[in-house]
Short mmCIF file of C-alpha atoms and ligand atoms in Angstrom, two decimals:
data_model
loop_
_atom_site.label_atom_id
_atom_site.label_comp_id
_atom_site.label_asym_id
_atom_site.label_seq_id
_atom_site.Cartn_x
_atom_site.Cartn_y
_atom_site.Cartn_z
CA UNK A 1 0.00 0.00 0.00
CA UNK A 2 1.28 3.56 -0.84
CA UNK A 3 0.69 6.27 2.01
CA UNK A 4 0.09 9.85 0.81
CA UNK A 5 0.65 12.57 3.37
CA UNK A 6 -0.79 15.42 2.66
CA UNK A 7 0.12 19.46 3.50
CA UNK A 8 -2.86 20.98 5.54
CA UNK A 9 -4.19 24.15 4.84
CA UNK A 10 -3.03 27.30 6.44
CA UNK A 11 -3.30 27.90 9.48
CA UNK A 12 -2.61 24.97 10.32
CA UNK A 13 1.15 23.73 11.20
CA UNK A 14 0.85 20.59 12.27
CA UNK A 15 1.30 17.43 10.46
CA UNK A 16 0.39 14.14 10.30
CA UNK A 17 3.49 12.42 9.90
CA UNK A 18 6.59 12.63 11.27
CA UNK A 19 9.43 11.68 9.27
CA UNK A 20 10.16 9.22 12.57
CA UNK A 21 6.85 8.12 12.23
CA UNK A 22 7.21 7.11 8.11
CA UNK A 23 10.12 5.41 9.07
CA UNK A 24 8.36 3.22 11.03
CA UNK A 25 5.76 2.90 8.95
CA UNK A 26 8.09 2.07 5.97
CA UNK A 27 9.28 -0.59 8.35
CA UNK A 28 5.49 -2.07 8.05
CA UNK A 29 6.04 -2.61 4.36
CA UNK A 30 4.34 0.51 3.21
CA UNK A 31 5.43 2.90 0.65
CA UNK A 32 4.75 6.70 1.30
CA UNK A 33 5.11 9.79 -1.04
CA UNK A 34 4.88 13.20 1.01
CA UNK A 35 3.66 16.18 -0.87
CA UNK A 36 6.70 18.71 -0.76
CA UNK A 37 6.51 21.05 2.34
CA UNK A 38 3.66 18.86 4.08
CA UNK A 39 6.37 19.33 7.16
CA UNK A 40 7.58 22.56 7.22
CA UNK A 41 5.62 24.38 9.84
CA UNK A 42 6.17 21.80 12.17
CA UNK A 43 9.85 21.72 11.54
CA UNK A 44 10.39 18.58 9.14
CA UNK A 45 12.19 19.52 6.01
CA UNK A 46 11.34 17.43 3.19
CA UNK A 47 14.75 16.34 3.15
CA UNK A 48 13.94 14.27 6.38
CA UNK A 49 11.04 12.78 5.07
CA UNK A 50 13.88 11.41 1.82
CA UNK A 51 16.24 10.51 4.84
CA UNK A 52 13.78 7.85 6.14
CA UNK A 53 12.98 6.36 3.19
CA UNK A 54 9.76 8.32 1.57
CA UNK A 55 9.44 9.71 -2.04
CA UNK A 56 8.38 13.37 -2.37
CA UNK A 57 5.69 14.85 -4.97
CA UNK A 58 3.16 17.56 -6.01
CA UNK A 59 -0.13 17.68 -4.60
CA UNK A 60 -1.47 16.11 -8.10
CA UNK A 61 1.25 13.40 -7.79
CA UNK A 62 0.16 12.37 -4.21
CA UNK A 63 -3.44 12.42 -5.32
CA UNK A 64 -2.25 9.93 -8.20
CA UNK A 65 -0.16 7.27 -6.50
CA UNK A 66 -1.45 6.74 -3.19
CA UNK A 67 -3.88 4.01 -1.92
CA UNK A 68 -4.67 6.26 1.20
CA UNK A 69 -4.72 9.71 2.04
CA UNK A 70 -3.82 11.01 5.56
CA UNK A 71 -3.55 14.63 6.91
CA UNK A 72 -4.50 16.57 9.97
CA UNK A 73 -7.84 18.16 9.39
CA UNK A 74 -10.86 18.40 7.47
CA UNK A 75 -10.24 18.42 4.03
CA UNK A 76 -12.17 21.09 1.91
CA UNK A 77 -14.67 20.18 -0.94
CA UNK A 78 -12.79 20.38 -3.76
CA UNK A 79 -10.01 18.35 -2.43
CA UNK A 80 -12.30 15.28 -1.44
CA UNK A 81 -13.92 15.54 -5.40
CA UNK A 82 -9.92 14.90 -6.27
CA UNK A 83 -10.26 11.90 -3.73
CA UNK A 84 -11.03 8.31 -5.89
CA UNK A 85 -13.48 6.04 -4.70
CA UNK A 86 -10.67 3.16 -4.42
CA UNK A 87 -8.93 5.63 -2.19
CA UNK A 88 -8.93 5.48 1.57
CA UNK A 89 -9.03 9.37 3.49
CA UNK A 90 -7.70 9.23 7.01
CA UNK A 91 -8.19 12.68 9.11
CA UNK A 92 -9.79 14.35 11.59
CA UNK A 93 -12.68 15.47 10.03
CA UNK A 94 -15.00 15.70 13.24
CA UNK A 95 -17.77 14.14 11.49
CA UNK A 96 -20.46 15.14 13.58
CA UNK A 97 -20.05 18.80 12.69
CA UNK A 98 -18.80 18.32 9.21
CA UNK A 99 -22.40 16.57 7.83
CA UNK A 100 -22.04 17.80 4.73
CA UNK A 101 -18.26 16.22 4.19
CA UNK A 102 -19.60 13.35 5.20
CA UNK A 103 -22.12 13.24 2.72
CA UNK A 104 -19.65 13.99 0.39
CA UNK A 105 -17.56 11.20 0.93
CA UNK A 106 -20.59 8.81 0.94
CA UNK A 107 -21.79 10.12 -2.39
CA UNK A 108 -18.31 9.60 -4.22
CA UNK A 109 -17.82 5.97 -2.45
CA UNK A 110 -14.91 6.85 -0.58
CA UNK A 111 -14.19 5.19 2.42
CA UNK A 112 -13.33 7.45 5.64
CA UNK A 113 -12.07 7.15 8.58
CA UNK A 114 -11.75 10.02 11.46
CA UNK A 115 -9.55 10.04 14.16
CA UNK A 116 -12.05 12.50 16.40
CA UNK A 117 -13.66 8.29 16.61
CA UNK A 118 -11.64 6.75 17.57
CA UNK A 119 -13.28 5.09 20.56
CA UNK A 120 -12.04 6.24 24.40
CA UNK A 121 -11.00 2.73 25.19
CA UNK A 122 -7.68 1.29 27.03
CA UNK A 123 -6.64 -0.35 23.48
CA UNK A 124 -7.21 2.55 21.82
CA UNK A 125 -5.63 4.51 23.91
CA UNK A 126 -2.38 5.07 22.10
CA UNK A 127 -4.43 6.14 18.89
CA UNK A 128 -6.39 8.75 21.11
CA UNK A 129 -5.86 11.83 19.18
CA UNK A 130 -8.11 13.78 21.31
CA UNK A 131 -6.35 13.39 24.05
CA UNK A 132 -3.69 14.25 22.76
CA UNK A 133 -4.40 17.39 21.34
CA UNK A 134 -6.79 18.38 24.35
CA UNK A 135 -3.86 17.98 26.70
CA UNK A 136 -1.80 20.41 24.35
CA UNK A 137 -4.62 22.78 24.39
CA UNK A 138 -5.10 22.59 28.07
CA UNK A 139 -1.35 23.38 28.53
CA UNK A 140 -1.28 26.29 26.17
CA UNK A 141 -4.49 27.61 27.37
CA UNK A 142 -3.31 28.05 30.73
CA UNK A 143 0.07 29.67 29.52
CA UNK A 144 -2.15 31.94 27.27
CA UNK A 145 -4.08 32.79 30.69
CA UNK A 146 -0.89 33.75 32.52
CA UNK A 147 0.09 36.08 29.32
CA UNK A 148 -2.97 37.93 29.35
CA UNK A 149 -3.09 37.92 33.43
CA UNK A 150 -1.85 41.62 34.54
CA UNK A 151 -1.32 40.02 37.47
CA UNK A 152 1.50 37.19 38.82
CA UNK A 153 0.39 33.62 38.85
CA UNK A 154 2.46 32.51 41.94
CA UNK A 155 2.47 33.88 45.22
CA UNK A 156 5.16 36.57 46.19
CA UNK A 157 6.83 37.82 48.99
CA UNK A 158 8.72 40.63 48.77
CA UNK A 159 10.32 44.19 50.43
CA UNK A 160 7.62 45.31 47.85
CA UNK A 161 4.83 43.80 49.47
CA UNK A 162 2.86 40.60 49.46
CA UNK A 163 0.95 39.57 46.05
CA UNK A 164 -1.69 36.70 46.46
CA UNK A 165 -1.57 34.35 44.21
CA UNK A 166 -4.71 34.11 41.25
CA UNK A 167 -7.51 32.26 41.51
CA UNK A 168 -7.95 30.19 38.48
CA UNK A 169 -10.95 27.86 38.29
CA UNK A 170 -11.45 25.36 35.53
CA UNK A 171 -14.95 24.52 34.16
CA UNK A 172 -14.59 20.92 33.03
CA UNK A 173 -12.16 18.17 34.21
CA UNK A 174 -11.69 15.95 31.61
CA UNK A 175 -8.22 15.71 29.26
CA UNK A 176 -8.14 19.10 28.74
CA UNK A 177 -9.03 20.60 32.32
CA UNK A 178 -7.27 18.12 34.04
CA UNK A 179 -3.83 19.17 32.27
CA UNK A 180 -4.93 22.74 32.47
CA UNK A 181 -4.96 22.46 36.26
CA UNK A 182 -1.37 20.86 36.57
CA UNK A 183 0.24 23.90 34.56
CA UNK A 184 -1.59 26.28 36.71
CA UNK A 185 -0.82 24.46 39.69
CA UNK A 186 3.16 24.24 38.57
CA UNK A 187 2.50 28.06 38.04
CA UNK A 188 1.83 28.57 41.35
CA UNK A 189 -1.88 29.68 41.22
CA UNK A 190 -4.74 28.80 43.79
CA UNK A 191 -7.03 26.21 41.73
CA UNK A 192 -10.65 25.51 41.58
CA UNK A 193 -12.41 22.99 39.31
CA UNK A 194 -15.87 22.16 38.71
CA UNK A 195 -17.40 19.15 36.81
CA UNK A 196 -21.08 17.36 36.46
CA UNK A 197 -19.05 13.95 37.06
CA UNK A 198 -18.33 13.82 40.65
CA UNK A 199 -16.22 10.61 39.76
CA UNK A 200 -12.84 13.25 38.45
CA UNK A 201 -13.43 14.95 42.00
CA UNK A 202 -10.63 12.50 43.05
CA UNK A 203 -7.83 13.23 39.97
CA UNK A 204 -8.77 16.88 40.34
CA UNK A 205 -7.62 16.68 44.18
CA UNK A 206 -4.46 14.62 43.94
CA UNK A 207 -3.57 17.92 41.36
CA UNK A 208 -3.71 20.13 44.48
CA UNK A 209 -7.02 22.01 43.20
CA UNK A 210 -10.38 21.82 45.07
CA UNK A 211 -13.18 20.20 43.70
CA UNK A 212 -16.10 22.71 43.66
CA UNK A 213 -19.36 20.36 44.02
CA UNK A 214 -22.62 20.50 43.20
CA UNK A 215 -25.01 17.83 44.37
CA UNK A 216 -27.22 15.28 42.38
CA UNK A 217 -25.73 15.19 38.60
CA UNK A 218 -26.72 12.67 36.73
CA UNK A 219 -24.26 10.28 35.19
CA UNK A 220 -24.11 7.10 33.21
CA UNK A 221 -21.61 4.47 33.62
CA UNK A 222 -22.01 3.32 30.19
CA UNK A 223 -21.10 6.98 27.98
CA UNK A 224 -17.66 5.79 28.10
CA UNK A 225 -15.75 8.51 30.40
CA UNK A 226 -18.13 11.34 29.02
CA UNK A 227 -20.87 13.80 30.70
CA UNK A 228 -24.35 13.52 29.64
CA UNK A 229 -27.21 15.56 29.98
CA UNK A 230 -28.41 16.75 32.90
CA UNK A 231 -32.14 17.75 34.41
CA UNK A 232 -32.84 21.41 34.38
CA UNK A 233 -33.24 21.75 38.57
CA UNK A 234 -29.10 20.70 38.18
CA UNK A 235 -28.53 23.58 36.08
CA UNK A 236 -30.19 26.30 37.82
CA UNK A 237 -28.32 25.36 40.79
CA UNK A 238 -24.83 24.44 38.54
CA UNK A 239 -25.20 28.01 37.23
CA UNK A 240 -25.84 29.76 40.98
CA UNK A 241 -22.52 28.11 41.51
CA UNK A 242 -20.38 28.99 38.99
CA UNK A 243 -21.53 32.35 39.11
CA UNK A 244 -20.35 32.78 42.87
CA UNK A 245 -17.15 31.36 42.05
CA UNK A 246 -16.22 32.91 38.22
CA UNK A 247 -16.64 36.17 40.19
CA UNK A 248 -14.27 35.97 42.29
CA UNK A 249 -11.83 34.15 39.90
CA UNK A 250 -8.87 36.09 37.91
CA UNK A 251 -8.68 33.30 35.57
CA UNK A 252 -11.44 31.32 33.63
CA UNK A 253 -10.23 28.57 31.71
CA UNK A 254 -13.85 26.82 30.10
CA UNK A 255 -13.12 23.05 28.58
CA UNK A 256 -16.73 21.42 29.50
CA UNK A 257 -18.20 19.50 26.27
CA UNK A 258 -20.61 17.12 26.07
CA UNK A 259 -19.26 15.26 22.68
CA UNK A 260 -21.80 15.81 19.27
CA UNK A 261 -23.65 18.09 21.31
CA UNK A 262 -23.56 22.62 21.44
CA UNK A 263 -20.47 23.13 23.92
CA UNK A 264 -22.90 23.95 27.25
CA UNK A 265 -23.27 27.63 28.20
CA UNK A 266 -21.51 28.72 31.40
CA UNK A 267 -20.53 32.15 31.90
CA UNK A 268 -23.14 34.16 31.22
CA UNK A 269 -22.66 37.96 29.55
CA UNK A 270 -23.64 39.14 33.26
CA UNK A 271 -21.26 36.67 35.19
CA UNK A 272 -18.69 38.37 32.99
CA UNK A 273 -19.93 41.74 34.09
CA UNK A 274 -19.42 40.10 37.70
CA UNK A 275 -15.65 39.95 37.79
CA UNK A 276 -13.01 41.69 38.14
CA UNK A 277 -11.52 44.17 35.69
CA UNK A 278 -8.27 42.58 34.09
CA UNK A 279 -9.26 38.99 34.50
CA UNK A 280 -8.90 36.65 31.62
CA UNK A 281 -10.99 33.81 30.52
CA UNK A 282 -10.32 31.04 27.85
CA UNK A 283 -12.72 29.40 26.30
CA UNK A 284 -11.75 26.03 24.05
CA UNK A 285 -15.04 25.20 23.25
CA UNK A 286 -15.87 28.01 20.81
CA UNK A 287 -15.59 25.87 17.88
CA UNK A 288 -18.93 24.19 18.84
CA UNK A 289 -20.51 27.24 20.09
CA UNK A 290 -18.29 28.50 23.81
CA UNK A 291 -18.71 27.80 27.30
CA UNK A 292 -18.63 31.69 27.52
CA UNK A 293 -21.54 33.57 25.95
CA UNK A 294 -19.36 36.45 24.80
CA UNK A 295 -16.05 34.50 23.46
CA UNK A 296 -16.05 34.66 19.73
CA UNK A 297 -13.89 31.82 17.81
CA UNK A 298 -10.24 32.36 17.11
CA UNK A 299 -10.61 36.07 18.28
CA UNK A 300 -9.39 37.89 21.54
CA UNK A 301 -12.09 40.44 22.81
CA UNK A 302 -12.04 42.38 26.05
CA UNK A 303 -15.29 43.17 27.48
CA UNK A 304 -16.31 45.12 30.31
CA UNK A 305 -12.45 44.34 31.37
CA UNK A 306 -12.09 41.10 30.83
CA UNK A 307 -9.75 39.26 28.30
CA UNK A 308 -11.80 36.30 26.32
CA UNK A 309 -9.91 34.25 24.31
CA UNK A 310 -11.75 32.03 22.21
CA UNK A 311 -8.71 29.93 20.88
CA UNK A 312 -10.26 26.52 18.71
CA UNK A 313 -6.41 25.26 17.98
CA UNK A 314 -3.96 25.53 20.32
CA UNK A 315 -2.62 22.17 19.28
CA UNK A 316 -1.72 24.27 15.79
CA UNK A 317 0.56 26.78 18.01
CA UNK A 318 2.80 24.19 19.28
CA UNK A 319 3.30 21.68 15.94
CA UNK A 320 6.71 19.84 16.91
CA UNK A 321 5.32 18.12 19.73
CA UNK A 322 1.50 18.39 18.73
CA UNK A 323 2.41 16.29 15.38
CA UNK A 324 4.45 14.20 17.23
CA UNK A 325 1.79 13.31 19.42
CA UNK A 326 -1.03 13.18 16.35
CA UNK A 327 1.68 11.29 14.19
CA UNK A 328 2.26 8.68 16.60
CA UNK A 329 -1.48 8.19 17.33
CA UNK A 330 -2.04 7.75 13.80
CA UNK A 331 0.92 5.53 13.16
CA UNK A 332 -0.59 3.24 15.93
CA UNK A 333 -3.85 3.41 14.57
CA UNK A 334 -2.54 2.56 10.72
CA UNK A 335 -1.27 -0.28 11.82
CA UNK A 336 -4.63 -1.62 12.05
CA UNK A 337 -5.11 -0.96 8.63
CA UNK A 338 -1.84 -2.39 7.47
CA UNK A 339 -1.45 -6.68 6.64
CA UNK A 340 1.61 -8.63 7.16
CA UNK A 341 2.81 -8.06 3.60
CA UNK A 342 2.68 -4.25 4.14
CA UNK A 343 -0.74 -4.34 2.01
CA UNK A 344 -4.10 -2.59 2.99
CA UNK A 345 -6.95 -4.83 5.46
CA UNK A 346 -10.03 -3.59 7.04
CA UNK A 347 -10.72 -5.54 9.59
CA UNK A 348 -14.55 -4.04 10.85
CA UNK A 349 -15.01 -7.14 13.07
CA UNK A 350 -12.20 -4.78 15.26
CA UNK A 351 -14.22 -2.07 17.09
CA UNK A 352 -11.22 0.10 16.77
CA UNK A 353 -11.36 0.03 12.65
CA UNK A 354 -15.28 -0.45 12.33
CA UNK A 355 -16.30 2.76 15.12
CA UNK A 356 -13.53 5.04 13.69
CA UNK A 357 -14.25 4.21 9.85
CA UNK A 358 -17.12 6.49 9.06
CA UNK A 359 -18.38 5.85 5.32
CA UNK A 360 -17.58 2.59 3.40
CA UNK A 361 -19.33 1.62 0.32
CA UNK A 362 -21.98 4.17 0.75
CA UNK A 363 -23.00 3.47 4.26
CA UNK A 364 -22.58 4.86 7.29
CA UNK A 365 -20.32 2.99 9.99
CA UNK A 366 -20.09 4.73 12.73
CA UNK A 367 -22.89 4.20 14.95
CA UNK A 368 -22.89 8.18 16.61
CA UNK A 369 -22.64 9.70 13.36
CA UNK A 370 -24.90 7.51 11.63
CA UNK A 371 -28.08 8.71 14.17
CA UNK A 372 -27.06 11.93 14.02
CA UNK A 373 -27.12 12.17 10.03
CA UNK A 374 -30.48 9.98 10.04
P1 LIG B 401 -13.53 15.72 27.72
O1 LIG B 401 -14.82 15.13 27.24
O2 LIG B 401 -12.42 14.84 28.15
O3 LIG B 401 -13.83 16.71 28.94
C1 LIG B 401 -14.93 17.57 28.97
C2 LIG B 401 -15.38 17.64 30.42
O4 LIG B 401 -16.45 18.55 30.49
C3 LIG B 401 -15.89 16.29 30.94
O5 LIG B 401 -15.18 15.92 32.10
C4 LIG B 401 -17.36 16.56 31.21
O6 LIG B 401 -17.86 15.82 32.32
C5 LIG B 401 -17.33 18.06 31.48
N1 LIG B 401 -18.64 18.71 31.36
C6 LIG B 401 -19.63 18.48 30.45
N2 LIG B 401 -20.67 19.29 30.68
C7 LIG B 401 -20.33 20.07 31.74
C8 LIG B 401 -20.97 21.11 32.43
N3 LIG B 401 -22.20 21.53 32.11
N4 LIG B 401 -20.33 21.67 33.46
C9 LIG B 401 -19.09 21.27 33.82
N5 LIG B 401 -18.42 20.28 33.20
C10 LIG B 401 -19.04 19.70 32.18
O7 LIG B 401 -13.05 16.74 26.60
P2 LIG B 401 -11.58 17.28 26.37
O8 LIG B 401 -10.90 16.33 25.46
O9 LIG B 401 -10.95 17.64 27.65
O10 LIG B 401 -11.89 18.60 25.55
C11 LIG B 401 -12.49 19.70 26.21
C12 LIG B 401 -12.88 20.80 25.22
O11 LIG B 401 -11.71 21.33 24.63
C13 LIG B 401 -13.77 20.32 24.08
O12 LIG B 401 -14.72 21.30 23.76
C14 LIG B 401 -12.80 20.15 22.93
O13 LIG B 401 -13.41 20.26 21.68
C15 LIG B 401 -11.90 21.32 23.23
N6 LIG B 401 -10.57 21.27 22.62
C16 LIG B 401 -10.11 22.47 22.26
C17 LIG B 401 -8.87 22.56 21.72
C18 LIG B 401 -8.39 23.94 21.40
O14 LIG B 401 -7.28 24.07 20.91
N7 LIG B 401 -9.16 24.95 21.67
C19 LIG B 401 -8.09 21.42 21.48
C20 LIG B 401 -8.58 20.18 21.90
C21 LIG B 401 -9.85 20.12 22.49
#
């Protein structure tokens, strides 16, 4: 099988392959071509990608020779009519959002696969691009914070006086928060988190932040590590909550999600009014709508005083290690998709192959994105 990496649009930086990564790959029995420059932003000349072993092309070239097609994002609509049915497209195309892609790729008899599906499972663990990626964002989006913050992080004692450290509290305590509290912990700041599943109360603890808790969430053992919805008596006293504690908060950092679903609304355009002048709050949700009724997506706005970032790829500002992260998830998950004799098998009796492939033959495989297309 020939492997065709592709170069992402701008803005993006990252890519999908590493030249490490095609090495190993190579060592599979595989054959890849790399357009020219696919690398660059992330800080892989093409000349590495020769070193271990791949051939370089044009976009058309790429197109032409390979059996499957792999980058970081969505692709746009033009590119996928390029795409042959025979062809296999590998990205993340978040599905769920992207209907009309996925109609697309149905129409033209191309078979996809997304890495946004691949399921949250200890096998698939090491092809868990999410992760991955939300525990870059949570890391830059509490660096961003500290940036922004006119303020120090850590507590200091000096002949000038005594600052108090900020108050940061984190909405959300999955990948993302989680890894947001441990920088703003190492940072020195005083941390609060808040989540509807009271089972993270213990991670968020051993992290040195306080678990802010709200009795009588509802939660289901069987939505695989993720919230669901909850009853509107919950929310009204979620919200009285948050309020009290966003206002006295100098940082904001908003990661809840409820996957498929609008990003729930948190902060409020008055709880924003509520704090304090110079505070700063990130929001990584805006790409399906914000935590934070006033952040806007992929634009920094200050209102009444406060900083809102509404950053939707922070992975994208830190490529070296983000595509060496989303490289070797999607090294591990081609594998899957790779026979002994380095030629292509899809396997869909393996959950990993069947729930992350999304349109084969012009059907719908994945289960989630099949109901929500319906
Ligand atoms: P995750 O599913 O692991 O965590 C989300 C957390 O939010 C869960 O723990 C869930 O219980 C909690 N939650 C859901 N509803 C809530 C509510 N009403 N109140 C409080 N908590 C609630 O997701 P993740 O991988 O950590 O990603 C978090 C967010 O960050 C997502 O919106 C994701 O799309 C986004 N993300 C952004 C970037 C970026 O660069 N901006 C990168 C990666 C991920």
């Amino acid at each position: 099988m020939i492997i065709g990496l592709l170069k992402d649009a701008a803005p993006e930086q990252r890519v999908a392959l590493l030249p490490e990564h095609v090495k190993h790959l190579i060592g599979c029995k595989t054959q890849l071509i790399i357009e020219k420059g696919a690398g660059k932003l992330a800080f892989a000349d093409d000349a590495f990608y020769e070193e271990a072993g791949a051939q370089l092309g044009s976009r058309p070239e790429v197109l032409q020779k390979a059996d499957l097609l792999v980058q970081i994002s969505e692709p746009g609509e033009a590119l996928v009519r390029e795409v042959k049915p025979e062809q296999i497209w590998l990205s993340e195309y978040k599905p769920l959002w992207n209907k009309k892609l996925v109609k697309q790729f149905l129409t033209q008899g191309i078979t996809s696969f997304s890495m946004d599906s691949i399921p949250r499972t200890t096998r698939a663990q090491a092809m868990d691009v999410l992760s991955s990626m939300a525990t870059i964002a949570g890391y830059k989006a509490v660096l961003d914070a500290a940036n922004h913050l006119p303020a120090f992080f850590p507590m200091f004692m000096s002949a000038a006086g005594t600052i108090r450290p900020a108050n940061v509290l984190i909405l959300g305590a999955g990948v993302a928060g989680l890894q947001a509290i441990a920088t703003a912990r190492k940072l020195g700041a005083q941390v609060e988190a808040f989540d509807v599943r009271s089972a993270v109360k213990e991670e968020v603890v051993s992290l040195g932040a306080r678990f802010v808790e709200v009795e009588g969430s509802r939660e289901d053992a069987t939505a695989g590590g993720y919230a669901v919805e909850q009853t509107e008596d919950y929310k009204r006293r979620q919200q009285e909550t948050i309020n009290e504690h966003a206002a006295r908060a100098n940082v904001v950092i908003c990661t809840a999600q409820i996957p498929g679903r609008k990003a729930p609304l948190l902060i409020s355009k008055e709880v924003v009014t509520s704090m304090q002048p110079g505070s700063v709050i990130i929001d990584l949700a805006t790409s399906t709508g914000g935590n934070c009724e006033l952040a806007e997506d992929n634009q920094t706005v200050v209102k009444h005083g406060v900083t809102i970032i509404g950053q939707s790829n922070y992975p994208a500002l830190m490529p070296k290690d983000a595509s060496k992260m989303f490289g070797k998830n999607t090294c591990n998950f081609l594998e899957l998709l790779i026979d002994q004799d380095g030629g292509l098998k899809l396997d869909f009796d393996d959950e990993i192959v069947r729930t992350t492939c999304i349109t084969h033959q012009g059907s719908i495989y994945n289960e989630r994105v099949k109901s929500a297309i319906k």
